[in-house]
CSV table of C-alpha atoms and ligand atoms in Angstrom, one decimal:
chain,number,residue,atom,x,y,z
A,1,ARG,CA,17.2,4.8,19.8
A,2,CYS,CA,14.6,4.8,22.5
A,3,ALA,CA,14.6,8.6,22.6
A,4,ASP,CA,14.1,8.7,18.8
A,5,VAL,CA,11.1,6.3,19.0
A,6,THR,CA,9.5,8.2,21.8
A,7,GLY,CA,10.0,11.5,19.9
A,8,VAL,CA,8.3,10.1,16.8
A,9,GLN,CA,5.4,8.8,19.0
A,10,THR,CA,5.0,12.2,20.7
A,11,CYS,CA,4.7,14.0,17.4
A,12,ALA,CA,2.8,11.3,15.5
A,13,LEU,CA,-0.1,11.0,18.0
A,14,PRO,CA,-1.6,14.5,17.7
A,15,ILE,CA,-1.0,14.5,13.9
A,16,TYR,CA,-2.7,11.1,13.8
A,17,VAL,CA,-5.7,12.4,15.7
A,18,ILE,CA,-6.1,15.4,13.3
A,19,LEU,CA,-5.7,13.1,10.3
A,20,ASN,CA,-8.2,10.7,11.7
A,21,LYS,CA,-10.8,13.5,11.6
A,22,PHE,CA,-9.9,15.2,8.3
A,23,CYS,CA,-7.9,12.8,6.2
A,24,LYS,CA,-8.3,9.2,5.1
A,25,PHE,CA,-6.5,6.2,3.7
A,26,LYS,CA,-2.8,5.9,3.1
A,27,LEU,CA,-1.2,8.8,5.0
A,28,GLN,CA,-3.1,7.8,8.1
A,29,TYR,CA,-2.1,4.1,7.7
A,30,PHE,CA,1.6,4.9,7.4
A,31,LEU,CA,1.4,7.2,10.5
A,32,GLU,CA,-0.2,4.4,12.5
A,33,ARG,CA,2.8,2.3,11.7
A,34,LEU,CA,5.1,4.9,13.0
A,35,ILE,CA,3.5,4.7,16.4
A,36,ASP,CA,5.3,1.7,17.7
A,37,MET,CA,2.4,-0.4,19.0
A,38,GLU,CA,2.9,-2.4,22.2
A,39,GLU,CA,1.8,-6.0,22.7
A,40,ARG,CA,2.3,-8.7,25.3
A,41,LEU,CA,5.6,-10.5,25.1
A,42,GLN,CA,4.0,-14.0,25.1
A,43,LYS,CA,1.7,-12.9,22.2
A,44,ARG,CA,4.7,-11.6,20.2
A,45,ILE,CA,6.6,-14.9,20.7
A,46,ALA,CA,3.5,-16.9,19.7
A,47,ALA,CA,3.0,-14.7,16.7
A,48,SER,CA,6.5,-15.5,15.5
A,49,GLY,CA,5.5,-19.1,15.2
A,50,LEU,CA,8.2,-20.3,17.6
A,51,ALA,CA,5.8,-21.6,20.2
A,52,SER,CA,2.1,-21.6,21.2
A,53,ARG,CA,0.9,-18.9,23.6
A,54,ARG,CA,1.1,-21.4,26.5
A,55,LYS,CA,4.6,-22.6,25.6
A,56,ALA,CA,5.7,-19.0,25.2
A,57,GLU,CA,4.5,-18.3,28.8
A,58,GLU,CA,6.6,-21.2,30.0
A,59,LEU,CA,9.6,-19.9,28.1
A,60,ILE,CA,9.2,-16.5,29.8
A,61,LEU,CA,8.6,-18.0,33.3
A,62,SER,CA,11.7,-20.2,33.0
A,63,GLY,CA,13.9,-17.1,32.2
A,64,ARG,CA,14.8,-18.1,28.7
A,65,VAL,CA,13.6,-14.9,27.1
A,66,LYS,CA,15.6,-11.6,26.8
A,67,VAL,CA,14.2,-8.3,25.8
A,68,ASN,CA,16.9,-5.8,24.7
A,69,GLY,CA,19.6,-7.9,26.4
A,70,GLU,CA,17.7,-8.2,29.8
A,71,ILE,CA,16.0,-11.5,31.0
A,72,VAL,CA,12.3,-10.9,31.3
A,73,SER,CA,10.4,-13.5,33.3
A,74,VAL,CA,7.2,-11.6,34.1
A,75,LEU,CA,4.1,-12.6,32.1
A,76,GLY,CA,2.3,-9.8,30.4
A,77,THR,CA,5.4,-7.6,30.0
A,78,LYS,CA,4.6,-5.2,27.1
A,79,VAL,CA,7.0,-5.0,24.2
A,80,LYS,CA,7.3,-2.8,21.1
A,81,ASN,CA,8.0,-3.7,17.5
A,82,SER,CA,11.4,-2.1,17.9
A,83,ASP,CA,12.3,-4.2,20.9
A,84,PHE,CA,14.9,-6.9,20.3
A,85,ILE,CA,13.8,-10.3,21.6
A,86,LEU,CA,15.9,-13.4,22.1
A,87,VAL,CA,14.7,-16.9,23.1
A,88,ASP,CA,17.6,-19.1,24.3
A,89,ASN,CA,19.8,-16.4,22.9
A,90,LYS,CA,18.4,-16.7,19.4
A,91,PRO,CA,16.3,-14.0,17.7
A,92,LEU,CA,12.7,-14.8,17.1
A,93,PRO,CA,12.0,-16.2,13.6
A,94,THR,CA,10.3,-13.9,11.2
A,95,LEU,CA,7.0,-15.3,9.9
A,96,THR,CA,6.0,-14.4,6.4
A,97,LYS,CA,2.7,-12.7,6.6
A,98,ALA,CA,-0.2,-14.8,5.3
A,99,TYR,CA,-3.8,-14.0,4.5
A,100,TYR,CA,-6.5,-16.5,3.5
A,101,VAL,CA,-10.3,-16.5,2.9
A,102,ILE,CA,-12.3,-19.6,3.8
A,103,ASN,CA,-15.9,-20.5,3.3
A,104,LYS,CA,-16.5,-21.6,6.8
A,105,PRO,CA,-19.0,-24.5,7.1
A,106,ARG,CA,-21.6,-24.7,9.8
A,107,GLY,CA,-20.6,-26.8,12.8
A,108,VAL,CA,-17.1,-25.5,13.0
A,109,ILE,CA,-16.1,-23.1,15.9
A,110,CYS,CA,-13.7,-20.2,15.4
A,111,THR,CA,-11.9,-20.6,18.7
A,112,VAL,CA,-8.6,-22.4,18.2
A,113,ASP,CA,-8.5,-24.3,21.5
A,114,ASP,CA,-11.8,-25.9,22.5
A,115,PRO,CA,-11.9,-27.7,25.9
A,116,LYS,CA,-15.1,-29.4,24.7
A,117,LYS,CA,-13.1,-30.8,21.8
A,118,ARG,CA,-15.5,-29.6,19.1
A,119,ARG,CA,-14.4,-29.3,15.5
A,120,THR,CA,-12.4,-26.0,15.3
A,121,ILE,CA,-11.4,-23.9,12.3
A,122,LEU,CA,-7.8,-25.3,12.7
A,123,ASP,CA,-9.1,-28.8,12.2
A,124,ILE,CA,-10.2,-27.9,8.6
A,125,LEU,CA,-7.1,-25.9,7.5
A,126,PRO,CA,-4.6,-27.4,5.2
A,127,GLU,CA,-1.0,-28.1,6.5
A,128,GLU,CA,0.4,-25.1,4.7
A,129,ALA,CA,-1.9,-22.6,6.5
A,130,LEU,CA,-1.3,-24.3,9.8
A,131,LYS,CA,2.4,-23.9,9.4
A,132,GLN,CA,1.9,-20.2,8.9
A,133,HIS,CA,0.1,-19.9,12.3
A,134,VAL,CA,-3.0,-18.2,10.9
A,135,TYR,CA,-5.9,-17.3,13.2
A,136,PRO,CA,-9.5,-16.3,12.4
A,137,VAL,CA,-10.1,-12.6,11.9
A,138,GLY,CA,-13.0,-12.1,14.3
A,139,ARG,CA,-15.5,-14.9,14.9
A,140,LEU,CA,-18.5,-16.5,13.3
A,141,ASP,CA,-20.8,-18.6,15.4
A,142,SER,CA,-20.5,-22.3,15.0
A,143,ASP,CA,-23.9,-22.4,13.2
A,144,THR,CA,-23.0,-19.5,10.9
A,145,LYS,CA,-21.3,-20.3,7.5
A,146,GLY,CA,-19.6,-18.0,5.0
A,147,VAL,CA,-16.7,-15.6,4.5
A,148,LEU,CA,-14.0,-15.8,7.1
A,149,LEU,CA,-10.6,-14.3,6.9
A,150,LEU,CA,-7.5,-15.9,8.5
A,151,THR,CA,-4.1,-14.3,9.1
A,152,ASN,CA,-1.0,-14.3,11.1
A,153,ASP,CA,-0.6,-10.5,10.8
A,154,GLY,CA,-1.6,-9.0,14.1
A,155,ASP,CA,-1.7,-5.4,12.8
A,156,PHE,CA,-4.0,-6.5,9.9
A,157,MET,CA,-6.2,-8.4,12.4
A,158,ASN,CA,-6.5,-5.3,14.6
A,159,HIS,CA,-7.6,-3.1,11.7
A,160,MET,CA,-10.2,-5.6,10.7
A,161,VAL,CA,-11.8,-6.3,14.0
A,162,GLY,CA,-10.9,-3.5,16.4
A,163,PRO,CA,-13.4,-1.0,17.6
A,164,ARG,CA,-12.2,1.5,15.0
A,165,SER,CA,-12.7,-0.9,12.1
A,166,GLY,CA,-15.6,0.1,9.9
A,167,ILE,CA,-15.4,-2.9,7.6
A,168,GLU,CA,-18.8,-3.8,6.2
A,169,LYS,CA,-20.1,-7.3,6.9
A,170,GLU,CA,-23.0,-8.5,4.9
A,171,TYR,CA,-25.2,-11.4,6.0
A,172,LEU,CA,-28.2,-13.3,4.7
A,173,ALA,CA,-30.5,-14.3,7.6
A,174,ARG,CA,-33.4,-16.7,7.4
A,175,VAL,CA,-35.5,-15.7,10.3
A,176,HIS,CA,-38.7,-17.0,11.9
A,177,GLY,CA,-41.9,-15.1,11.1
A,178,ILE,CA,-42.8,-12.4,8.6
A,179,ILE,CA,-40.6,-9.3,8.7
A,180,THR,CA,-42.5,-6.0,8.5
A,181,PHE,CA,-41.5,-2.6,7.1
A,182,ASN,CA,-41.3,-1.4,10.7
A,183,ASP,CA,-38.9,-4.2,11.7
A,184,ILE,CA,-36.6,-3.2,8.8
A,185,LYS,CA,-36.8,0.5,9.8
A,186,LYS,CA,-35.9,-0.3,13.4
A,187,LEU,CA,-33.0,-2.7,12.4
A,188,SER,CA,-31.6,-0.1,10.0
A,189,GLU,CA,-31.8,2.8,12.4
A,190,GLY,CA,-30.3,0.8,15.3
A,191,VAL,CA,-31.7,-1.4,18.1
A,192,ILE,CA,-30.7,-1.8,21.7
A,193,ILE,CA,-28.7,-4.9,22.4
A,194,ASP,CA,-26.8,-5.5,25.6
A,195,SER,CA,-27.9,-1.9,26.7
A,196,LYS,CA,-26.2,-0.3,23.6
A,197,LYS,CA,-27.8,1.0,20.4
A,198,THR,CA,-26.4,-0.6,17.3
A,199,LEU,CA,-25.0,1.6,14.5
A,200,PRO,CA,-27.0,2.1,11.4
A,201,ALA,CA,-27.3,-1.0,9.2
A,202,ILE,CA,-28.5,-1.6,5.6
A,203,VAL,CA,-31.4,-4.0,5.7
A,204,SER,CA,-33.6,-5.3,2.9
A,205,LEU,CA,-36.2,-8.0,2.7
A,206,GLU,CA,-35.2,-10.7,0.1
A,207,SER,CA,-38.2,-13.0,0.2
A,208,VAL,CA,-41.0,-14.2,2.4
A,209,ASP,CA,-42.0,-17.9,2.8
A,210,GLU,CA,-45.5,-17.8,4.1
A,211,LYS,CA,-45.9,-21.6,4.1
A,212,ASN,CA,-43.0,-22.0,6.5
A,213,ASN,CA,-43.6,-18.7,8.3
A,214,SER,CA,-40.1,-17.3,7.6
A,215,SER,CA,-38.4,-14.4,5.9
A,216,LEU,CA,-35.0,-14.0,4.2
A,217,VAL,CA,-33.3,-10.8,5.1
A,218,ARG,CA,-30.1,-9.2,3.8
A,219,ILE,CA,-28.3,-7.1,6.4
A,220,THR,CA,-25.0,-5.2,6.3
A,221,ILE,CA,-23.4,-4.0,9.5
A,222,THR,CA,-20.1,-2.3,10.4
A,223,GLN,CA,-19.7,-3.5,14.0
A,224,GLY,CA,-18.8,-6.9,15.2
A,225,LEU,CA,-20.6,-7.3,18.6
A,226,TYR,CA,-21.0,-10.7,20.1
A,227,HIS,CA,-23.9,-12.5,18.4
A,228,GLN,CA,-24.9,-9.1,16.9
A,229,ILE,CA,-27.1,-10.2,14.1
A,230,LYS,CA,-29.0,-12.8,16.1
A,231,LYS,CA,-29.5,-10.3,19.0
A,232,MET,CA,-30.6,-7.6,16.6
A,233,PHE,CA,-33.4,-9.8,15.2
A,234,ILE,CA,-34.4,-11.0,18.6
A,235,SER,CA,-34.8,-7.4,19.6
A,236,VAL,CA,-37.5,-7.1,16.9
A,237,GLY,CA,-39.1,-10.4,17.8
A,238,HIS,CA,-37.6,-12.7,15.2
A,239,GLU,CA,-35.3,-15.7,15.8
A,240,VAL,CA,-32.5,-16.3,13.3
A,241,LYS,CA,-32.8,-19.8,12.0
A,242,LYS,CA,-29.9,-19.8,9.6
A,243,LEU,CA,-27.1,-17.2,9.1
A,244,THR,CA,-24.6,-16.9,6.3
A,245,ARG,CA,-22.0,-14.2,5.9
A,246,VAL,CA,-21.8,-13.4,2.2
A,247,ARG,CA,-19.3,-10.5,2.3
A,248,PHE,CA,-16.5,-9.1,4.4
A,249,GLY,CA,-15.4,-5.7,3.0
A,250,HIS,CA,-15.2,-6.4,-0.7
A,251,ILE,CA,-14.5,-10.1,-0.3
A,252,THR,CA,-17.1,-12.6,-1.3
A,253,ILE,CA,-17.0,-16.3,-1.7
A,254,ASP,CA,-19.3,-16.8,-4.6
A,255,ASN,CA,-17.1,-19.5,-6.2
A,256,LEU,CA,-15.9,-21.2,-3.1
A,257,ARG,CA,-17.4,-24.5,-1.8
A,258,GLU,CA,-17.9,-24.9,2.0
A,259,GLY,CA,-14.6,-25.6,3.7
A,260,GLU,CA,-12.5,-24.4,0.6
A,261,LEU,CA,-10.0,-21.6,1.0
A,262,TYR,CA,-7.7,-19.5,-1.1
A,263,LYS,CA,-4.8,-17.1,-0.5
A,264,LEU,CA,-5.9,-13.5,-0.4
A,265,PRO,CA,-3.9,-11.5,-3.0
A,266,ILE,CA,-1.9,-8.6,-1.5
A,267,LYS,CA,-4.0,-6.1,-3.6
A,268,ASP,CA,-7.1,-7.3,-1.6
A,269,VAL,CA,-5.2,-7.0,1.7
A,270,LYS,CA,-4.4,-3.3,0.7
A,271,ILE,CA,-8.0,-2.6,-0.2
A,272,LEU,CA,-9.2,-4.1,3.2
A,273,TYR,CA,-6.7,-1.8,5.0
A,274,GLU,CA,-8.1,1.2,3.1
A,275,LEU,CA,-11.7,0.2,3.8
A,276,SER,CA,-10.9,-0.1,7.5
A,277,LEU,CA,-9.7,3.5,7.5
A,278,LYS,CA,-12.7,4.8,5.6
A,279,ASP,CA,-15.8,6.6,6.9
A,280,LYS,CA,-17.3,4.3,9.5
A,281,GLU,CA,-21.0,5.1,9.3
A,282,LEU,CA,-23.2,3.4,6.7
A,283,LYS,CA,-25.4,5.7,4.8
A,284,ILE,CA,-28.9,4.2,5.0
B,301,URA,N1,-23.8,-12.2,14.2
B,301,URA,C1,-24.2,-13.3,14.8
B,301,URA,O1,-25.2,-13.3,15.5
B,301,URA,N2,-23.5,-14.5,14.6
B,301,URA,C2,-22.5,-14.5,13.7
B,301,URA,O2,-21.9,-15.6,13.5
B,301,URA,C3,-22.0,-13.3,13.1
B,301,URA,C4,-22.7,-12.2,13.4
């Protein structure tokens, strides 16, 4: 079986690279699934819902986990989808894949385990979503509100947030000061943050509040660098006072109150997969 899997991988990789350049969408997506992705054993156990990541590490260290019949007690061991994992001689449970969209309120952090005991995204999820072990897809800052996806599907997560993901994220930013045409030009062509130039963005001025010396700017980006929007505005001399994510791919939250969530229909999950495989560069 191993030889078969390796054979498929050896052929699939070069084909994938060619398709990545010349072809889009479904074919490419199915080929990616053929390449049997590796992940850490403790992550795989946690993703099954059997135990938290920390508990999974304890299970491994205490010799209670077998991979393909052999006890594995080394943390960080990589496993493939095709590997057969037993914990206490029982197969891992299979979690039904779940996808949600929440309108994240301000004052909630996206990390799931906060040593400072601040309000986390898990604190505001309903029991049903918690039981499905969903995690935020990427992060929004604690003071940012708006569209946030949640899932327990690791493959989907990687497509949405990985470096290859070209999903559009649209924000409304209330910034200090009056934005000029030159600022918009710089932001859309790319600015230097953390020594790297940002990819092209779509930027437009929504309104100016002269009395309060602020501007409302709509900005769409395809990357997801740390504090990207705030840093982009700082680089042109404007501090972000309020930030709202109004769109992720084709998902908006027009009818969702803060803190409300809904299950993402599978047709939307498919569209997001396709968007993540599309042309990465925004046409500005
Ligand atoms: N960029 C930011 O600066 N903050 C966010 O929360 C999202 C994007």
